[in-house]
mmCIF file of C-alpha atoms and ligand atoms in Angstrom:
data_model
loop_
_atom_site.group_PDB
_atom_site.id
_atom_site.type_symbol
_atom_site.label_atom_id
_atom_site.label_comp_id
_atom_site.label_asym_id
_atom_site.label_seq_id
_atom_site.Cartn_x
_atom_site.Cartn_y
_atom_site.Cartn_z
ATOM 1 C CA MET R 1 0.000 0.000 0.000
ATOM 2 C CA LYS R 2 0.953 3.601 -0.648
ATOM 3 C CA ARG R 3 2.491 5.339 2.390
ATOM 4 C CA ILE R 4 2.885 9.098 2.443
ATOM 5 C CA ALA R 5 4.781 10.592 5.404
ATOM 6 C CA VAL R 6 3.609 13.882 6.889
ATOM 7 C CA ALA R 7 7.145 15.312 6.814
ATOM 8 C CA LYS R 8 10.661 14.265 5.835
ATOM 9 C CA PRO R 9 13.988 15.961 5.145
ATOM 10 C CA LYS R 10 15.555 16.280 1.698
ATOM 11 C CA LEU R 11 19.331 15.786 1.674
ATOM 12 C CA ALA R 12 20.047 15.996 -2.031
ATOM 13 C CA GLY R 13 22.914 18.495 -2.135
ATOM 14 C CA ASN R 14 26.380 18.708 -0.563
ATOM 15 C CA GLU R 15 25.312 17.287 2.835
ATOM 16 C CA ARG R 16 27.162 14.010 2.357
ATOM 17 C CA GLN R 17 30.338 15.640 1.027
ATOM 18 C CA TYR R 18 30.520 18.202 3.859
ATOM 19 C CA VAL R 19 29.838 15.622 6.595
ATOM 20 C CA LEU R 20 32.541 13.342 5.172
ATOM 21 C CA ASP R 21 34.880 16.344 5.217
ATOM 22 C CA CYS R 22 34.211 16.699 8.982
ATOM 23 C CA LEU R 23 35.007 13.019 9.522
ATOM 24 C CA ASP R 24 38.093 13.051 7.287
ATOM 25 C CA THR R 25 39.519 16.162 8.959
ATOM 26 C CA ASN R 26 38.621 15.090 12.536
ATOM 27 C CA TRP R 27 36.548 18.258 13.136
ATOM 28 C CA ILE R 28 33.424 16.622 14.515
ATOM 29 C CA SER R 29 32.756 18.656 17.662
ATOM 30 C CA SER R 30 31.721 22.270 18.244
ATOM 31 C CA ASN R 31 34.771 23.832 16.591
ATOM 32 C CA GLY R 32 35.372 23.871 12.847
ATOM 33 C CA LYS R 33 34.872 25.878 9.714
ATOM 34 C CA TYR R 34 31.281 24.863 8.987
ATOM 35 C CA ILE R 35 29.904 26.587 12.096
ATOM 36 C CA PRO R 36 30.821 30.185 11.155
ATOM 37 C CA ALA R 37 30.094 29.438 7.470
ATOM 38 C CA PHE R 38 26.596 28.220 8.352
ATOM 39 C CA GLU R 39 25.973 31.131 10.726
ATOM 40 C CA GLU R 40 27.055 33.627 8.066
ATOM 41 C CA SER R 41 24.925 32.057 5.369
ATOM 42 C CA PHE R 42 21.878 32.062 7.643
ATOM 43 C CA ALA R 43 22.431 35.673 8.728
ATOM 44 C CA ASP R 44 22.711 36.693 5.042
ATOM 45 C CA PHE R 45 19.546 34.800 4.212
ATOM 46 C CA CYS R 46 17.591 36.620 6.935
ATOM 47 C CA GLY R 47 19.235 39.961 6.221
ATOM 48 C CA VAL R 48 20.590 40.342 9.779
ATOM 49 C CA LYS R 49 24.025 41.149 11.205
ATOM 50 C CA HIS R 50 24.395 38.174 13.540
ATOM 51 C CA ALA R 51 23.369 34.527 13.695
ATOM 52 C CA VAL R 52 24.303 32.347 16.693
ATOM 53 C CA ALA R 53 23.850 28.615 16.095
ATOM 54 C CA THR R 54 22.733 26.258 18.874
ATOM 55 C CA ASN R 55 22.186 22.539 19.358
ATOM 56 C CA ASN R 56 18.401 22.795 18.852
ATOM 57 C CA GLY R 57 15.564 25.288 18.496
ATOM 58 C CA THR R 58 14.413 24.975 22.095
ATOM 59 C CA THR R 59 17.858 25.922 23.437
ATOM 60 C CA ALA R 60 17.902 28.813 20.939
ATOM 61 C CA LEU R 61 14.659 30.078 22.497
ATOM 62 C CA HIS R 62 15.943 29.626 26.044
ATOM 63 C CA LEU R 63 19.278 31.277 25.187
ATOM 64 C CA ALA R 64 17.460 34.229 23.563
ATOM 65 C CA LEU R 65 15.416 34.760 26.738
ATOM 66 C CA VAL R 66 18.576 34.505 28.886
ATOM 67 C CA GLY R 67 20.280 37.032 26.612
ATOM 68 C CA LEU R 68 17.323 39.406 26.966
ATOM 69 C CA GLY R 69 17.644 39.137 30.758
ATOM 70 C CA LEU R 70 14.383 37.321 31.547
ATOM 71 C CA GLN R 71 14.124 36.758 35.328
ATOM 72 C CA PRO R 72 12.025 34.567 37.655
ATOM 73 C CA GLY R 73 8.550 36.061 38.098
ATOM 74 C CA ASP R 74 8.668 38.011 34.836
ATOM 75 C CA GLU R 75 5.837 37.527 32.365
ATOM 76 C CA VAL R 76 6.021 36.882 28.623
ATOM 77 C CA ILE R 77 3.023 37.002 26.290
ATOM 78 C CA ILE R 78 2.640 34.103 23.840
ATOM 79 C CA PRO R 79 -0.138 32.711 21.659
ATOM 80 C CA THR R 80 -1.913 29.762 23.272
ATOM 81 C CA VAL R 81 -1.575 27.815 20.007
ATOM 82 C CA THR R 82 2.088 27.000 19.513
ATOM 83 C CA TYR R 83 4.553 24.155 19.920
ATOM 84 C CA ILE R 84 5.247 23.456 23.604
ATOM 85 C CA ALA R 85 8.880 24.687 23.399
ATOM 86 C CA THR R 86 7.718 28.324 23.259
ATOM 87 C CA ALA R 87 6.100 28.043 26.692
ATOM 88 C CA ASN R 88 8.759 25.742 28.155
ATOM 89 C CA ALA R 89 11.637 28.120 27.360
ATOM 90 C CA ILE R 90 9.908 30.818 29.447
ATOM 91 C CA ARG R 91 9.400 28.358 32.306
ATOM 92 C CA TYR R 92 13.116 27.390 32.170
ATOM 93 C CA CYS R 93 13.846 31.009 33.227
ATOM 94 C CA GLY R 94 11.373 30.768 36.115
ATOM 95 C CA ALA R 95 9.172 33.226 34.252
ATOM 96 C CA VAL R 96 5.481 32.928 33.406
ATOM 97 C CA PRO R 97 3.989 32.432 29.934
ATOM 98 C CA VAL R 98 0.850 34.562 29.650
ATOM 99 C CA LEU R 99 -1.473 33.170 27.008
ATOM 100 C CA VAL R 100 -3.574 35.018 24.469
ATOM 101 C CA ASP R 101 -5.971 33.815 21.789
ATOM 102 C CA VAL R 102 -5.103 33.534 18.105
ATOM 103 C CA CYS R 103 -6.444 34.778 14.755
ATOM 104 C CA PRO R 104 -8.958 32.438 13.089
ATOM 105 C CA ASP R 105 -7.397 32.690 9.610
ATOM 106 C CA ASN R 106 -3.815 31.681 10.440
ATOM 107 C CA MET R 107 -3.755 30.634 14.143
ATOM 108 C CA ASN R 108 -1.141 33.299 14.932
ATOM 109 C CA ILE R 109 -1.176 35.550 18.013
ATOM 110 C CA ASP R 110 -4.089 38.025 17.885
ATOM 111 C CA SER R 111 -2.488 41.416 18.464
ATOM 112 C CA SER R 112 -5.857 42.988 19.331
ATOM 113 C CA VAL R 113 -6.149 41.028 22.606
ATOM 114 C CA ILE R 114 -2.565 41.473 23.859
ATOM 115 C CA GLU R 115 -2.840 44.785 25.684
ATOM 116 C CA ALA R 116 -5.482 43.430 28.077
ATOM 117 C CA LYS R 117 -2.864 40.920 29.314
ATOM 118 C CA ILE R 118 0.022 43.334 29.888
ATOM 119 C CA THR R 119 0.947 43.886 33.570
ATOM 120 C CA SER R 120 3.816 45.608 35.383
ATOM 121 C CA ARG R 121 5.696 42.262 35.217
ATOM 122 C CA THR R 122 5.388 41.835 31.432
ATOM 123 C CA LYS R 123 8.809 41.902 29.757
ATOM 124 C CA GLY R 124 8.134 40.800 26.220
ATOM 125 C CA ILE R 125 6.105 39.075 23.540
ATOM 126 C CA ILE R 126 7.016 35.943 21.598
ATOM 127 C CA ALA R 127 5.471 36.063 18.134
ATOM 128 C CA VAL R 128 5.264 32.572 16.655
ATOM 129 C CA HIS R 129 5.090 32.389 12.860
ATOM 130 C CA LEU R 130 2.961 29.270 13.077
ATOM 131 C CA TYR R 131 3.173 26.691 10.286
ATOM 132 C CA GLY R 132 5.064 29.215 8.162
ATOM 133 C CA HIS R 133 2.593 32.124 8.093
ATOM 134 C CA PRO R 134 4.167 35.233 9.669
ATOM 135 C CA ALA R 135 2.537 36.928 12.672
ATOM 136 C CA GLU R 136 1.300 40.555 12.592
ATOM 137 C CA MET R 137 4.762 42.014 13.295
ATOM 138 C CA GLU R 138 3.892 45.636 12.658
ATOM 139 C CA ALA R 139 1.084 45.649 15.229
ATOM 140 C CA LEU R 140 3.165 43.616 17.703
ATOM 141 C CA ASN R 141 6.158 45.939 17.429
ATOM 142 C CA GLN R 142 3.894 48.945 17.990
ATOM 143 C CA ILE R 143 2.418 47.429 21.160
ATOM 144 C CA ALA R 144 5.909 46.506 22.359
ATOM 145 C CA GLU R 145 7.246 49.980 21.767
ATOM 146 C CA LYS R 146 4.313 51.590 23.574
ATOM 147 C CA HIS R 147 4.820 49.402 26.668
ATOM 148 C CA GLY R 148 8.622 49.105 26.648
ATOM 149 C CA LEU R 149 8.675 45.383 25.827
ATOM 150 C CA TRP R 150 10.967 43.285 23.658
ATOM 151 C CA VAL R 151 9.711 40.994 20.890
ATOM 152 C CA VAL R 152 11.176 37.607 19.979
ATOM 153 C CA GLU R 153 10.139 35.926 16.747
ATOM 154 C CA ASP R 154 9.750 32.167 17.149
ATOM 155 C CA ALA R 155 10.402 31.452 13.469
ATOM 156 C CA ALA R 156 11.119 27.753 14.042
ATOM 157 C CA GLU R 157 8.551 26.918 11.341
ATOM 158 C CA ALA R 158 9.028 29.873 9.016
ATOM 159 C CA HIS R 159 12.483 30.010 7.354
ATOM 160 C CA GLY R 160 12.080 32.430 4.448
ATOM 161 C CA ALA R 161 8.620 33.778 5.334
ATOM 162 C CA GLU R 162 8.218 37.513 4.755
ATOM 163 C CA VAL R 163 6.370 40.508 6.158
ATOM 164 C CA SER R 164 6.025 43.309 3.585
ATOM 165 C CA GLY R 165 8.965 41.910 1.620
ATOM 166 C CA GLN R 166 11.292 41.483 4.629
ATOM 167 C CA ARG R 167 12.321 38.057 5.843
ATOM 168 C CA VAL R 168 11.373 36.925 9.339
ATOM 169 C CA GLY R 169 14.146 36.686 11.918
ATOM 170 C CA GLY R 170 15.131 40.325 11.457
ATOM 171 C CA LEU R 171 11.821 41.977 12.312
ATOM 172 C CA SER R 172 12.234 42.414 16.087
ATOM 173 C CA ASN R 173 14.860 42.167 18.871
ATOM 174 C CA CYS R 174 15.783 38.665 17.754
ATOM 175 C CA GLY R 175 14.435 35.607 15.983
ATOM 176 C CA ILE R 176 14.939 31.915 16.622
ATOM 177 C CA PHE R 177 14.801 29.037 14.139
ATOM 178 C CA SER R 178 14.793 25.255 14.465
ATOM 179 C CA PHE R 179 16.588 22.770 12.214
ATOM 180 C CA PHE R 180 14.882 19.620 13.486
ATOM 181 C CA GLY R 181 14.475 16.897 10.839
ATOM 182 C CA ASN R 182 10.944 17.931 9.886
ATOM 183 C CA LYS R 183 11.584 21.678 9.566
ATOM 184 C CA ILE R 184 12.010 23.626 6.296
ATOM 185 C CA VAL R 185 15.781 23.124 6.394
ATOM 186 C CA THR R 186 17.462 20.739 8.812
ATOM 187 C CA THR R 187 20.710 19.945 10.593
ATOM 188 C CA GLY R 188 19.251 16.799 12.221
ATOM 189 C CA GLU R 189 18.824 18.673 15.493
ATOM 190 C CA GLY R 190 19.786 22.324 15.572
ATOM 191 C CA GLY R 191 18.751 25.914 16.111
ATOM 192 C CA ILE R 192 19.892 29.486 15.551
ATOM 193 C CA ILE R 193 19.250 32.978 16.880
ATOM 194 C CA THR R 194 19.220 35.919 14.459
ATOM 195 C CA THR R 195 19.635 39.542 15.547
ATOM 196 C CA ASN R 196 20.861 42.975 14.530
ATOM 197 C CA ASP R 197 21.777 43.778 18.163
ATOM 198 C CA SER R 198 25.552 43.267 18.546
ATOM 199 C CA GLU R 199 25.515 43.408 22.360
ATOM 200 C CA LEU R 200 22.768 40.800 22.515
ATOM 201 C CA ALA R 201 24.759 38.616 20.085
ATOM 202 C CA SER R 202 27.833 38.755 22.401
ATOM 203 C CA ARG R 203 25.740 37.743 25.415
ATOM 204 C CA LEU R 204 24.306 34.840 23.398
ATOM 205 C CA VAL R 205 27.781 33.614 22.407
ATOM 206 C CA LEU R 206 28.965 33.918 26.033
ATOM 207 C CA HIS R 207 26.033 31.963 27.500
ATOM 208 C CA ARG R 208 26.053 29.365 24.709
ATOM 209 C CA GLY R 209 29.607 28.306 25.566
ATOM 210 C CA GLN R 210 29.218 27.616 29.325
ATOM 211 C CA GLY R 211 29.739 31.321 30.032
ATOM 212 C CA MET R 212 33.454 31.133 29.207
ATOM 213 C CA ASP R 213 35.040 34.545 28.637
ATOM 214 C CA VAL R 214 35.877 34.721 24.935
ATOM 215 C CA ASN R 215 39.162 36.528 25.734
ATOM 216 C CA ARG R 216 40.252 34.431 28.743
ATOM 217 C CA ARG R 217 40.041 30.664 28.441
ATOM 218 C CA TYR R 218 38.582 28.745 31.392
ATOM 219 C CA TRP R 219 37.399 31.946 33.048
ATOM 220 C CA PHE R 220 33.642 31.932 33.661
ATOM 221 C CA PRO R 221 32.108 35.290 34.644
ATOM 222 C CA VAL R 222 28.497 33.990 34.432
ATOM 223 C CA VAL R 223 26.556 30.741 34.704
ATOM 224 C CA GLY R 224 26.189 29.659 31.092
ATOM 225 C CA TYR R 225 24.999 26.591 29.219
ATOM 226 C CA ASN R 226 26.428 24.133 26.746
ATOM 227 C CA TYR R 227 24.113 24.888 23.838
ATOM 228 C CA ARG R 228 26.754 24.645 21.101
ATOM 229 C CA MET R 229 26.088 23.283 17.601
ATOM 230 C CA THR R 230 28.555 20.726 16.214
ATOM 231 C CA ASN R 231 30.571 21.120 13.016
ATOM 232 C CA ILE R 232 28.707 18.087 11.604
ATOM 233 C CA GLN R 233 25.322 19.739 12.172
ATOM 234 C CA ALA R 234 26.591 22.970 10.598
ATOM 235 C CA ALA R 235 27.996 21.015 7.619
ATOM 236 C CA ILE R 236 24.524 19.639 6.901
ATOM 237 C CA GLY R 237 23.022 23.080 7.498
ATOM 238 C CA LEU R 238 25.373 24.808 5.067
ATOM 239 C CA ALA R 239 24.455 22.312 2.340
ATOM 240 C CA GLN R 240 20.761 22.886 3.111
ATOM 241 C CA MET R 241 21.181 26.671 2.865
ATOM 242 C CA GLU R 242 22.698 26.242 -0.619
ATOM 243 C CA ARG R 243 19.313 24.828 -1.696
ATOM 244 C CA ILE R 244 16.846 26.758 0.444
ATOM 245 C CA THR R 245 15.549 29.004 -2.339
ATOM 246 C CA SER R 246 14.484 26.086 -4.496
ATOM 247 C CA TYR R 247 13.138 24.205 -1.447
ATOM 248 C CA LEU R 248 10.857 27.180 -0.735
ATOM 249 C CA GLU R 249 9.688 27.282 -4.360
ATOM 250 C CA GLU R 250 8.898 23.564 -4.256
ATOM 251 C CA ARG R 251 6.825 24.071 -1.092
ATOM 252 C CA GLU R 252 4.898 26.882 -2.735
ATOM 253 C CA GLN R 253 4.205 24.653 -5.733
ATOM 254 C CA LEU R 254 2.988 21.867 -3.443
ATOM 255 C CA ALA R 255 0.654 24.280 -1.620
ATOM 256 C CA GLN R 256 -0.747 25.378 -4.975
ATOM 257 C CA TRP R 257 -1.416 21.758 -5.971
ATOM 258 C CA TYR R 258 -3.262 21.199 -2.701
ATOM 259 C CA SER R 259 -5.318 24.369 -3.059
ATOM 260 C CA GLU R 260 -6.327 23.363 -6.599
ATOM 261 C CA ALA R 261 -7.111 19.764 -5.699
ATOM 262 C CA LEU R 262 -9.199 20.796 -2.673
ATOM 263 C CA SER R 263 -10.852 23.851 -4.205
ATOM 264 C CA ASP R 264 -14.254 22.156 -4.592
ATOM 265 C CA MET R 265 -14.444 21.270 -0.872
ATOM 266 C CA GLY R 266 -15.518 24.698 0.320
ATOM 267 C CA ASP R 267 -18.585 23.271 2.101
ATOM 268 C CA GLU R 268 -16.478 20.876 4.142
ATOM 269 C CA ILE R 269 -13.097 22.459 4.868
ATOM 270 C CA VAL R 270 -11.307 25.779 5.188
ATOM 271 C CA LEU R 271 -8.116 26.095 3.129
ATOM 272 C CA PRO R 272 -5.067 28.200 4.081
ATOM 273 C CA SER R 273 -5.205 31.911 3.308
ATOM 274 C CA THR R 274 -2.404 34.478 3.191
ATOM 275 C CA ARG R 275 -2.580 38.026 4.568
ATOM 276 C CA SER R 276 -2.011 40.734 1.947
ATOM 277 C CA TRP R 277 1.353 41.765 3.503
ATOM 278 C CA ALA R 278 2.594 38.223 4.050
ATOM 279 C CA LYS R 279 4.570 35.585 2.226
ATOM 280 C CA GLN R 280 4.008 32.240 3.909
ATOM 281 C CA VAL R 281 6.278 29.239 3.426
ATOM 282 C CA PHE R 282 3.936 26.313 4.198
ATOM 283 C CA TRP R 283 5.952 24.405 6.761
ATOM 284 C CA MET R 284 2.701 22.475 7.007
ATOM 285 C CA TYR R 285 -0.273 22.708 4.661
ATOM 286 C CA ASN R 286 -3.252 22.812 7.022
ATOM 287 C CA ILE R 287 -6.927 22.268 6.491
ATOM 288 C CA PHE R 288 -9.695 22.873 9.022
ATOM 289 C CA LEU R 289 -12.998 21.012 9.122
ATOM 290 C CA LYS R 290 -15.903 23.455 8.887
ATOM 291 C CA ASP R 291 -17.938 21.450 11.379
ATOM 292 C CA GLY R 292 -17.284 19.025 14.177
ATOM 293 C CA ASP R 293 -14.901 18.693 17.079
ATOM 294 C CA ALA R 294 -11.621 16.967 17.948
ATOM 295 C CA GLU R 295 -13.331 13.569 17.815
ATOM 296 C CA THR R 296 -14.549 14.164 14.253
ATOM 297 C CA ARG R 297 -11.121 15.428 13.253
ATOM 298 C CA ASP R 298 -9.347 12.434 14.814
ATOM 299 C CA ALA R 299 -11.741 10.085 12.995
ATOM 300 C CA VAL R 300 -10.945 11.776 9.663
ATOM 301 C CA MET R 301 -7.208 11.452 10.401
ATOM 302 C CA SER R 302 -7.670 7.808 11.237
ATOM 303 C CA GLU R 303 -9.474 7.180 7.910
ATOM 304 C CA LEU R 304 -6.573 8.866 6.111
ATOM 305 C CA GLY R 305 -4.135 6.742 8.100
ATOM 306 C CA ASN R 306 -5.940 3.620 6.869
ATOM 307 C CA ALA R 307 -5.296 4.869 3.327
ATOM 308 C CA GLY R 308 -1.568 5.179 4.070
ATOM 309 C CA ILE R 309 -1.637 8.960 4.529
ATOM 310 C CA GLU R 310 0.136 10.181 7.633
ATOM 311 C CA THR R 311 -1.246 13.437 9.090
ATOM 312 C CA ARG R 312 -0.943 15.347 12.360
ATOM 313 C CA PRO R 313 -3.432 17.328 14.418
ATOM 314 C CA VAL R 314 -2.908 21.096 14.634
ATOM 315 C CA PHE R 315 -1.210 21.839 17.994
ATOM 316 C CA TYR R 316 -3.363 21.620 21.100
ATOM 317 C CA PRO R 317 -3.512 25.005 22.848
ATOM 318 C CA MET R 318 -1.173 25.529 25.806
ATOM 319 C CA HIS R 319 -4.097 26.213 28.161
ATOM 320 C CA VAL R 320 -5.257 22.582 27.906
ATOM 321 C CA MET R 321 -1.767 21.126 28.611
ATOM 322 C CA PRO R 322 -1.187 19.934 32.191
ATOM 323 C CA PRO R 323 1.848 22.247 32.848
ATOM 324 C CA TYR R 324 0.015 25.356 31.614
ATOM 325 C CA TYR R 325 -3.581 24.408 32.342
ATOM 326 C CA GLU R 326 -6.128 27.206 32.692
ATOM 327 C CA GLN R 327 -9.855 26.958 33.011
ATOM 328 C CA ALA R 328 -10.228 30.079 30.869
ATOM 329 C CA SER R 329 -11.557 29.689 27.357
ATOM 330 C CA TYR R 330 -9.773 30.984 24.298
ATOM 331 C CA PRO R 331 -12.620 30.678 21.814
ATOM 332 C CA VAL R 332 -10.721 30.805 18.510
ATOM 333 C CA ALA R 333 -8.016 28.433 19.698
ATOM 334 C CA ASP R 334 -10.547 26.045 21.261
ATOM 335 C CA THR R 335 -12.731 25.829 18.164
ATOM 336 C CA TRP R 336 -10.196 25.792 15.374
ATOM 337 C CA SER R 337 -7.227 23.883 16.770
ATOM 338 C CA ALA R 338 -9.607 20.954 17.388
ATOM 339 C CA ARG R 339 -10.586 20.929 13.704
ATOM 340 C CA GLY R 340 -7.153 21.355 12.147
ATOM 341 C CA ILE R 341 -5.172 18.731 10.248
ATOM 342 C CA ASN R 342 -1.596 18.992 8.894
ATOM 343 C CA LEU R 343 -1.491 17.265 5.502
ATOM 344 C CA PRO R 344 1.756 15.694 4.206
ATOM 345 C CA THR R 345 4.055 18.618 3.400
ATOM 346 C CA HIS R 346 7.518 17.762 2.145
ATOM 347 C CA LEU R 347 9.452 17.817 -1.088
ATOM 348 C CA GLU R 348 8.713 14.256 -2.158
ATOM 349 C CA VAL R 349 4.939 14.738 -2.267
ATOM 350 C CA SER R 350 4.083 14.638 -5.984
ATOM 351 C CA ARG R 351 1.121 16.076 -7.825
ATOM 352 C CA SER R 352 -0.407 12.603 -8.114
ATOM 353 C CA ASP R 353 0.096 12.105 -4.344
ATOM 354 C CA VAL R 354 -1.860 15.320 -3.836
ATOM 355 C CA GLU R 355 -4.697 14.005 -6.064
ATOM 356 C CA TYR R 356 -4.685 10.762 -4.076
ATOM 357 C CA ILE R 357 -4.746 12.622 -0.734
ATOM 358 C CA ALA R 358 -7.563 14.890 -1.945
ATOM 359 C CA SER R 359 -9.704 11.938 -3.051
ATOM 360 C CA LYS R 360 -9.111 10.085 0.230
ATOM 361 C CA LEU R 361 -9.877 13.235 2.216
ATOM 362 C CA ARG R 362 -13.234 13.617 0.439
ATOM 363 C CA LEU R 363 -14.070 10.029 1.238
ATOM 364 C CA ALA R 364 -12.807 10.274 4.848
ATOM 365 C CA ILE R 365 -14.936 13.305 5.676
ATOM 366 C CA ALA R 366 -18.030 11.735 4.077
ATOM 367 C CA THR R 367 -17.475 8.387 5.840
ATOM 368 C CA VAL R 368 -16.988 10.044 9.224
ATOM 369 C CA SER R 369 -20.085 12.234 8.939
ATOM 370 C CA ASP R 370 -22.065 9.206 7.784
ATOM 371 C CA ASN R 371 -20.821 7.127 10.748
ATOM 372 C CA ARG R 372 -21.791 9.921 13.105
ATOM 373 C CA GLY R 373 -25.276 10.243 11.630
ATOM 374 C CA LEU R 374 -24.487 13.682 10.164
ATOM 375 C CA THR R 375 -25.246 12.737 6.601
ATOM 376 C CA SER R 376 -25.390 15.652 4.201
ATOM 377 C CA PRO R 377 -26.059 15.813 0.455
ATOM 378 C CA VAL R 378 -22.321 16.355 -0.135
ATOM 379 C CA ALA R 379 -21.380 13.340 1.980
ATOM 380 C CA GLU R 380 -23.947 11.163 0.210
ATOM 381 C CA ARG R 381 -22.616 12.199 -3.170
ATOM 382 C CA ARG R 382 -19.011 11.510 -2.129
ATOM 383 C CA LEU R 383 -19.907 8.039 -0.862
ATOM 384 C CA ARG R 384 -21.881 7.281 -4.046
ATOM 385 C CA ASP R 385 -18.937 8.446 -6.207
ATOM 386 C CA ALA R 386 -16.509 6.249 -4.272
ATOM 387 C CA ALA R 387 -18.760 3.132 -4.400
HETATM 388 C C1 PLP T 1 10.207 23.014 16.344
HETATM 389 C C2 PLP T 1 9.805 24.189 17.161
HETATM 390 C C3 PLP T 1 10.567 24.664 18.242
HETATM 391 C C4 PLP T 1 11.708 23.919 18.857
HETATM 392 O O1 PLP T 1 12.632 23.435 18.026
HETATM 393 P P1 PLP T 1 13.480 22.115 18.351
HETATM 394 O O2 PLP T 1 14.602 22.259 17.393
HETATM 395 O O3 PLP T 1 12.601 20.949 18.072
HETATM 396 O O4 PLP T 1 13.925 22.179 19.765
HETATM 397 C C5 PLP T 1 10.173 25.845 18.856
HETATM 398 N N1 PLP T 1 9.078 26.508 18.460
HETATM 399 C C6 PLP T 1 8.303 26.071 17.457
HETATM 400 C C7 PLP T 1 7.100 26.875 17.073
HETATM 401 C C8 PLP T 1 8.629 24.888 16.786
HETATM 402 O O5 PLP T 1 7.837 24.439 15.806
#
């Protein structure tokens, strides 16, 4: 049977050659030429002065917050719909993630509800460019400026996304990216912080390397971390950066195929949309069921799974997770995250795979509504067509 993964890396360039170079030259740890080369290429790509590579995206987030001076008891505003690392990094500093609801069209932080959550302890906002669609940076930066806050872009899912023609990662105090195996470009595990602030960049380098004074070896003026990237990771990353432009074009093409193949399903699902000022990069191509709840959604995913199509649910909101549980309701997040499905989004998904996924999705939604006694004319027609 056909099996289509939800995500997978593409290692079709110089990855192998550069990694073998690390092995052949003995430079396999966190010194070596690929680390600065990768950092420079990523900084150039984002149009920023500095890029500081780390061993993963979560440590990049934590290191960014350390560099910005986040202290126990401080508060940081984040969208309730995000990957757990955004909230965890704040908790690692002993600080408190303060949740806000998201926009219904792209599940990003809703800037119109932020100010109600600002207190005297608020230090900053983390804008997550979820699934590759950038957050409302202009509005967020204005709120931050008015209240004396910093802004961090969690761009872990958005390499190459743009706001008004400018790439993410350079649109606020600093940005962080992840290079996990399922991200837009990968180093296996890896992360990076991008910034135009030279003093912040020095603090990041200091704390990344155990806090060792860069001018005095084995002298440690602060408590730092070992969050260093290895030369092998950077070797893979450099090869990935050589191809990133075409990888982004291929993702855009894939998204277009999906939107065409699913365009007649307007009664059943909501397709991705893009804000007028945004360029999104489709880390994941998401669809949302127009009706139903998490149970319906999970049943649709299970039907797709039976057809060999791997999918994932859109992230559960932070306020339903045990570590960040709140009784409060966040209406947009509650309704739409429960109905969201990530479809297979990677560079080996072909046009005929997309046709196959679209036909199985039609059938899955009809079968599930039939099983739940929610038969509609559309569902009946789909089931008849498939019989
Ligand atoms: C992947 C991801 C991270 C963390 O990255 P890792 O490299 O997996 O540690 C942080 N934030 C978001 C939004 C992510 O998707």
